[in-house]
Protein backbone atom coordinates (compact mmCIF):
# COMPACT_ATOMS: atom_id res chain seq x y z
CA UNK A 1 0.00 0.00 0.00
CA UNK A 2 2.70 2.51 0.98
CA UNK A 3 4.51 1.79 -2.29
CA UNK A 4 1.64 3.37 -4.24
CA UNK A 5 0.81 6.19 -1.82
CA UNK A 6 3.32 8.78 -3.00
CA UNK A 7 2.66 8.28 -6.73
CA UNK A 8 -1.09 8.40 -6.03
CA UNK A 9 -0.74 11.73 -4.19
CA UNK A 10 1.35 13.11 -7.04
CA UNK A 11 -1.15 12.02 -9.70
CA UNK A 12 -4.08 13.34 -7.64
CA UNK A 13 -2.34 16.71 -7.24
CA UNK A 14 -1.65 16.98 -10.96
CA UNK A 15 -5.19 16.01 -11.93
CA UNK A 16 -6.66 18.43 -9.38
CA UNK A 17 -4.40 21.24 -10.65
CA UNK A 18 -5.44 20.54 -14.24
CA UNK A 19 -9.10 20.50 -13.20
CA UNK A 20 -8.69 23.89 -11.48
CA UNK A 21 -6.72 25.21 -14.49
CA UNK A 22 -3.61 26.00 -12.46
CA UNK A 23 -0.39 26.61 -14.41
CA UNK A 24 1.68 23.91 -12.74
CA UNK A 25 5.06 24.74 -14.27
CA UNK A 26 4.72 28.45 -13.48
CA UNK A 27 3.83 27.67 -9.88
CA UNK A 28 6.86 25.38 -9.64
CA UNK A 29 9.15 28.12 -10.95
CA UNK A 30 7.71 30.66 -8.53
CA UNK A 31 8.38 28.31 -5.63
CA UNK A 32 11.94 27.66 -6.81
CA UNK A 33 12.62 31.41 -7.04
CA UNK A 34 11.26 31.96 -3.56
CA UNK A 35 13.41 29.16 -2.12
CA UNK A 36 16.59 30.86 -3.37
CA UNK A 37 15.67 34.14 -1.68
CA UNK A 38 14.70 32.24 1.49
CA UNK A 39 18.09 30.53 1.55
CA UNK A 40 19.87 33.88 1.29
CA UNK A 41 17.68 35.38 4.00
CA UNK A 42 18.19 32.65 6.60
CA UNK A 43 21.88 31.91 5.91
CA UNK A 44 23.27 34.39 8.52
CA UNK A 45 20.98 32.99 11.21
CA UNK A 46 21.95 29.40 10.47
CA UNK A 47 25.65 30.27 10.33
CA UNK A 48 25.40 31.93 13.75
CA UNK A 49 23.65 28.89 15.23
CA UNK A 50 26.28 26.48 13.85
CA UNK A 51 29.17 28.61 15.15
CA UNK A 52 27.60 28.81 18.62
CA UNK A 53 26.98 25.05 18.73
CA UNK A 54 30.54 24.23 17.72
CA UNK A 55 31.94 26.68 20.28
CA UNK A 56 29.74 25.13 22.98
CA UNK A 57 31.00 21.62 22.21
CA UNK A 58 34.65 22.45 21.44
CA UNK A 59 35.12 24.55 24.58
CA UNK A 60 34.22 21.58 26.76
CA UNK A 61 31.34 23.49 28.30
CA UNK A 62 28.85 20.92 27.03
CA UNK A 63 30.65 18.12 28.89
CA UNK A 64 30.90 20.16 32.10
CA UNK A 65 27.24 21.18 32.06
CA UNK A 66 26.17 17.60 31.35
CA UNK A 67 28.23 16.40 34.33
CA UNK A 68 26.43 18.90 36.57
CA UNK A 69 23.00 17.92 35.20
CA UNK A 70 23.57 14.16 35.49
CA UNK A 71 22.44 13.93 39.13
CA UNK A 72 19.19 15.93 38.83
CA UNK A 73 18.30 14.04 35.65
CA UNK A 74 18.72 10.77 37.53
CA UNK A 75 16.01 11.87 39.96
CA UNK A 76 13.66 12.37 37.00
CA UNK A 77 14.29 8.86 35.70
CA UNK A 78 16.68 9.86 32.91
CA UNK A 79 19.95 7.93 32.94
CA UNK A 80 22.94 10.14 33.69
CA UNK A 81 24.65 8.88 30.53
CA UNK A 82 22.08 10.80 28.47
CA UNK A 83 22.82 14.24 29.95
CA UNK A 84 25.02 15.30 27.04
CA UNK A 85 22.44 14.05 24.53
CA UNK A 86 19.72 16.09 26.23
CA UNK A 87 21.89 19.19 25.94
CA UNK A 88 22.81 18.48 22.32
CA UNK A 89 19.39 17.61 20.86
CA UNK A 90 17.97 21.17 20.86
CA UNK A 91 21.19 22.43 19.27
CA UNK A 92 22.36 19.96 16.66
CA UNK A 93 20.57 17.07 14.98
CA UNK A 94 23.77 15.67 13.44
CA UNK A 95 25.61 15.89 16.74
CA UNK A 96 22.74 14.15 18.50
CA UNK A 97 22.76 11.30 15.97
CA UNK A 98 26.54 10.91 16.35
CA UNK A 99 26.18 10.78 20.13
CA UNK A 100 23.29 8.33 19.78
CA UNK A 101 25.51 6.05 17.72
CA UNK A 102 28.19 6.17 20.43
CA UNK A 103 25.63 5.41 23.17
CA UNK A 104 24.26 2.44 21.22
CA UNK A 105 27.72 1.02 20.58
CA UNK A 106 28.71 1.47 24.25
CA UNK A 107 25.56 0.08 25.91
CA UNK A 108 24.00 -2.18 23.26
CA UNK A 109 20.87 -1.81 21.21
CA UNK A 110 18.44 -3.39 23.66
CA UNK A 111 19.62 -1.61 26.80
CA UNK A 112 17.39 0.81 28.65
CA UNK A 113 19.88 3.64 28.05
CA UNK A 114 19.97 3.01 24.29
CA UNK A 115 16.19 2.83 24.05
CA UNK A 116 15.83 6.12 25.94
CA UNK A 117 18.53 7.73 23.80
CA UNK A 118 16.90 6.58 20.57
CA UNK A 119 13.50 7.82 21.72
CA UNK A 120 14.90 11.19 22.76
CA UNK A 121 16.90 11.67 19.56
CA UNK A 122 14.11 10.46 17.30
CA UNK A 123 11.26 12.38 18.85
CA UNK A 124 13.01 15.68 19.54
CA UNK A 125 13.68 18.66 17.33
CA UNK A 126 16.59 21.04 16.95
CA UNK A 127 14.79 23.95 18.55
CA UNK A 128 17.36 26.65 17.89
CA UNK A 129 17.81 25.71 14.23
CA UNK A 130 14.07 25.61 13.56
CA UNK A 131 13.58 28.89 15.44
CA UNK A 132 16.31 30.55 13.39
CA UNK A 133 14.76 29.38 10.13
CA UNK A 134 11.11 30.13 10.89
CA UNK A 135 11.53 33.32 12.87
CA UNK A 136 14.00 34.81 10.41
CA UNK A 137 11.52 34.27 7.59
CA UNK A 138 8.73 35.87 9.61
CA UNK A 139 11.10 38.61 10.80
CA UNK A 140 10.29 37.94 14.46
CA UNK A 141 12.83 39.62 16.72
CA UNK A 142 11.30 39.05 20.15
CA UNK A 143 11.64 35.38 21.10
CA UNK A 144 10.80 36.05 24.73
CA UNK A 145 8.44 33.13 25.29
CA UNK A 146 8.91 30.92 22.23
CA UNK A 147 12.34 29.48 23.04
CA UNK A 148 11.77 28.81 26.78
CA UNK A 149 8.39 27.17 26.12
CA UNK A 150 9.89 25.03 23.34
CA UNK A 151 12.81 23.98 25.56
CA UNK A 152 10.51 23.16 28.48
CA UNK A 153 8.17 21.15 26.26
CA UNK A 154 11.06 19.26 24.72
CA UNK A 155 12.54 18.44 28.13
CA UNK A 156 9.15 17.34 29.47
CA UNK A 157 8.79 15.09 26.43
CA UNK A 158 12.20 13.56 27.16
CA UNK A 159 11.17 12.77 30.74
CA UNK A 160 7.95 11.14 29.52
CA UNK A 161 9.87 9.22 26.82
CA UNK A 162 12.23 7.72 29.40
CA UNK A 163 9.29 6.82 31.64
CA UNK A 164 7.61 5.05 28.73
CA UNK A 165 10.83 3.22 27.86
CA UNK A 166 11.05 2.00 31.44
CA UNK A 167 7.49 0.62 31.32
CA UNK A 168 7.76 -0.97 27.89
PDB file of C-alpha atoms in Angstrom, residues 10-103:
ATOM      1  CA  UNK A  10       1.352  13.111  -7.043  1.00  0.00           C
ATOM      2  CA  UNK A  11      -1.154  12.016  -9.701  1.00  0.00           C
ATOM      3  CA  UNK A  12      -4.081  13.338  -7.645  1.00  0.00           C
ATOM      4  CA  UNK A  13      -2.338  16.715  -7.240  1.00  0.00           C
ATOM      5  CA  UNK A  14      -1.646  16.981 -10.963  1.00  0.00           C
ATOM      6  CA  UNK A  15      -5.193  16.005 -11.927  1.00  0.00           C
ATOM      7  CA  UNK A  16      -6.657  18.434  -9.382  1.00  0.00           C
ATOM      8  CA  UNK A  17      -4.403  21.245 -10.651  1.00  0.00           C
ATOM      9  CA  UNK A  18      -5.437  20.539 -14.241  1.00  0.00           C
ATOM     10  CA  UNK A  19      -9.101  20.504 -13.204  1.00  0.00           C
ATOM     11  CA  UNK A  20      -8.693  23.893 -11.483  1.00  0.00           C
ATOM     12  CA  UNK A  21      -6.715  25.207 -14.493  1.00  0.00           C
ATOM     13  CA  UNK A  22      -3.608  25.997 -12.458  1.00  0.00           C
ATOM     14  CA  UNK A  23      -0.395  26.609 -14.407  1.00  0.00           C
ATOM     15  CA  UNK A  24       1.679  23.911 -12.743  1.00  0.00           C
ATOM     16  CA  UNK A  25       5.058  24.738 -14.267  1.00  0.00           C
ATOM     17  CA  UNK A  26       4.722  28.451 -13.483  1.00  0.00           C
ATOM     18  CA  UNK A  27       3.834  27.672  -9.878  1.00  0.00           C
ATOM     19  CA  UNK A  28       6.856  25.380  -9.640  1.00  0.00           C
ATOM     20  CA  UNK A  29       9.153  28.116 -10.953  1.00  0.00           C
ATOM     21  CA  UNK A  30       7.714  30.662  -8.529  1.00  0.00           C
ATOM     22  CA  UNK A  31       8.378  28.310  -5.628  1.00  0.00           C
ATOM     23  CA  UNK A  32      11.938  27.659  -6.809  1.00  0.00           C
ATOM     24  CA  UNK A  33      12.619  31.411  -7.044  1.00  0.00           C
ATOM     25  CA  UNK A  34      11.258  31.957  -3.561  1.00  0.00           C
ATOM     26  CA  UNK A  35      13.415  29.165  -2.124  1.00  0.00           C
ATOM     27  CA  UNK A  36      16.587  30.856  -3.371  1.00  0.00           C
ATOM     28  CA  UNK A  37      15.666  34.142  -1.677  1.00  0.00           C
ATOM     29  CA  UNK A  38      14.700  32.242   1.489  1.00  0.00           C
ATOM     30  CA  UNK A  39      18.094  30.533   1.549  1.00  0.00           C
ATOM     31  CA  UNK A  40      19.868  33.883   1.291  1.00  0.00           C
ATOM     32  CA  UNK A  41      17.682  35.379   4.002  1.00  0.00           C
ATOM     33  CA  UNK A  42      18.187  32.646   6.598  1.00  0.00           C
ATOM     34  CA  UNK A  43      21.879  31.910   5.912  1.00  0.00           C
ATOM     35  CA  UNK A  44      23.267  34.387   8.517  1.00  0.00           C
ATOM     36  CA  UNK A  45      20.984  32.988  11.212  1.00  0.00           C
ATOM     37  CA  UNK A  46      21.952  29.402  10.469  1.00  0.00           C
ATOM     38  CA  UNK A  47      25.653  30.270  10.329  1.00  0.00           C
ATOM     39  CA  UNK A  48      25.400  31.935  13.748  1.00  0.00           C
ATOM     40  CA  UNK A  49      23.649  28.887  15.226  1.00  0.00           C
ATOM     41  CA  UNK A  50      26.283  26.481  13.854  1.00  0.00           C
ATOM     42  CA  UNK A  51      29.169  28.611  15.152  1.00  0.00           C
ATOM     43  CA  UNK A  52      27.604  28.806  18.620  1.00  0.00           C
ATOM     44  CA  UNK A  53      26.985  25.052  18.725  1.00  0.00           C
ATOM     45  CA  UNK A  54      30.541  24.234  17.721  1.00  0.00           C
ATOM     46  CA  UNK A  55      31.942  26.679  20.281  1.00  0.00           C
ATOM     47  CA  UNK A  56      29.742  25.127  22.976  1.00  0.00           C
ATOM     48  CA  UNK A  57      31.001  21.625  22.208  1.00  0.00           C
ATOM     49  CA  UNK A  58      34.652  22.454  21.436  1.00  0.00           C
ATOM     50  CA  UNK A  59      35.117  24.551  24.581  1.00  0.00           C
ATOM     51  CA  UNK A  60      34.224  21.584  26.763  1.00  0.00           C
ATOM     52  CA  UNK A  61      31.343  23.494  28.295  1.00  0.00           C
ATOM     53  CA  UNK A  62      28.849  20.916  27.030  1.00  0.00           C
ATOM     54  CA  UNK A  63      30.653  18.119  28.887  1.00  0.00           C
ATOM     55  CA  UNK A  64      30.896  20.157  32.100  1.00  0.00           C
ATOM     56  CA  UNK A  65      27.244  21.180  32.056  1.00  0.00           C
ATOM     57  CA  UNK A  66      26.174  17.597  31.353  1.00  0.00           C
ATOM     58  CA  UNK A  67      28.230  16.397  34.330  1.00  0.00           C
ATOM     59  CA  UNK A  68      26.427  18.901  36.568  1.00  0.00           C
ATOM     60  CA  UNK A  69      23.004  17.920  35.199  1.00  0.00           C
ATOM     61  CA  UNK A  70      23.568  14.164  35.488  1.00  0.00           C
ATOM     62  CA  UNK A  71      22.443  13.927  39.133  1.00  0.00           C
ATOM     63  CA  UNK A  72      19.190  15.930  38.831  1.00  0.00           C
ATOM     64  CA  UNK A  73      18.303  14.044  35.648  1.00  0.00           C
ATOM     65  CA  UNK A  74      18.717  10.770  37.526  1.00  0.00           C
ATOM     66  CA  UNK A  75      16.010  11.865  39.955  1.00  0.00           C
ATOM     67  CA  UNK A  76      13.661  12.365  36.999  1.00  0.00           C
ATOM     68  CA  UNK A  77      14.294   8.864  35.698  1.00  0.00           C
ATOM     69  CA  UNK A  78      16.677   9.863  32.914  1.00  0.00           C
ATOM     70  CA  UNK A  79      19.950   7.927  32.936  1.00  0.00           C
ATOM     71  CA  UNK A  80      22.940  10.140  33.691  1.00  0.00           C
ATOM     72  CA  UNK A  81      24.648   8.878  30.533  1.00  0.00           C
ATOM     73  CA  UNK A  82      22.081  10.804  28.474  1.00  0.00           C
ATOM     74  CA  UNK A  83      22.816  14.240  29.954  1.00  0.00           C
ATOM     75  CA  UNK A  84      25.019  15.303  27.040  1.00  0.00           C
ATOM     76  CA  UNK A  85      22.443  14.048  24.531  1.00  0.00           C
ATOM     77  CA  UNK A  86      19.724  16.085  26.231  1.00  0.00           C
ATOM     78  CA  UNK A  87      21.889  19.191  25.938  1.00  0.00           C
ATOM     79  CA  UNK A  88      22.812  18.485  22.322  1.00  0.00           C
ATOM     80  CA  UNK A  89      19.394  17.606  20.855  1.00  0.00           C
ATOM     81  CA  UNK A  90      17.969  21.167  20.858  1.00  0.00           C
ATOM     82  CA  UNK A  91      21.191  22.432  19.275  1.00  0.00           C
ATOM     83  CA  UNK A  92      22.360  19.957  16.659  1.00  0.00           C
ATOM     84  CA  UNK A  93      20.574  17.066  14.983  1.00  0.00           C
ATOM     85  CA  UNK A  94      23.768  15.666  13.442  1.00  0.00           C
ATOM     86  CA  UNK A  95      25.610  15.888  16.739  1.00  0.00           C
ATOM     87  CA  UNK A  96      22.738  14.147  18.500  1.00  0.00           C
ATOM     88  CA  UNK A  97      22.763  11.304  15.975  1.00  0.00           C
ATOM     89  CA  UNK A  98      26.537  10.906  16.345  1.00  0.00           C
ATOM     90  CA  UNK A  99      26.184  10.784  20.126  1.00  0.00           C
ATOM     91  CA  UNK A 100      23.287   8.330  19.784  1.00  0.00           C
ATOM     92  CA  UNK A 101      25.509   6.049  17.718  1.00  0.00           C
ATOM     93  CA  UNK A 102      28.186   6.169  20.433  1.00  0.00           C
ATOM     94  CA  UNK A 103      25.630   5.406  23.165  1.00  0.00           C
TER      95      UNK A 103
END
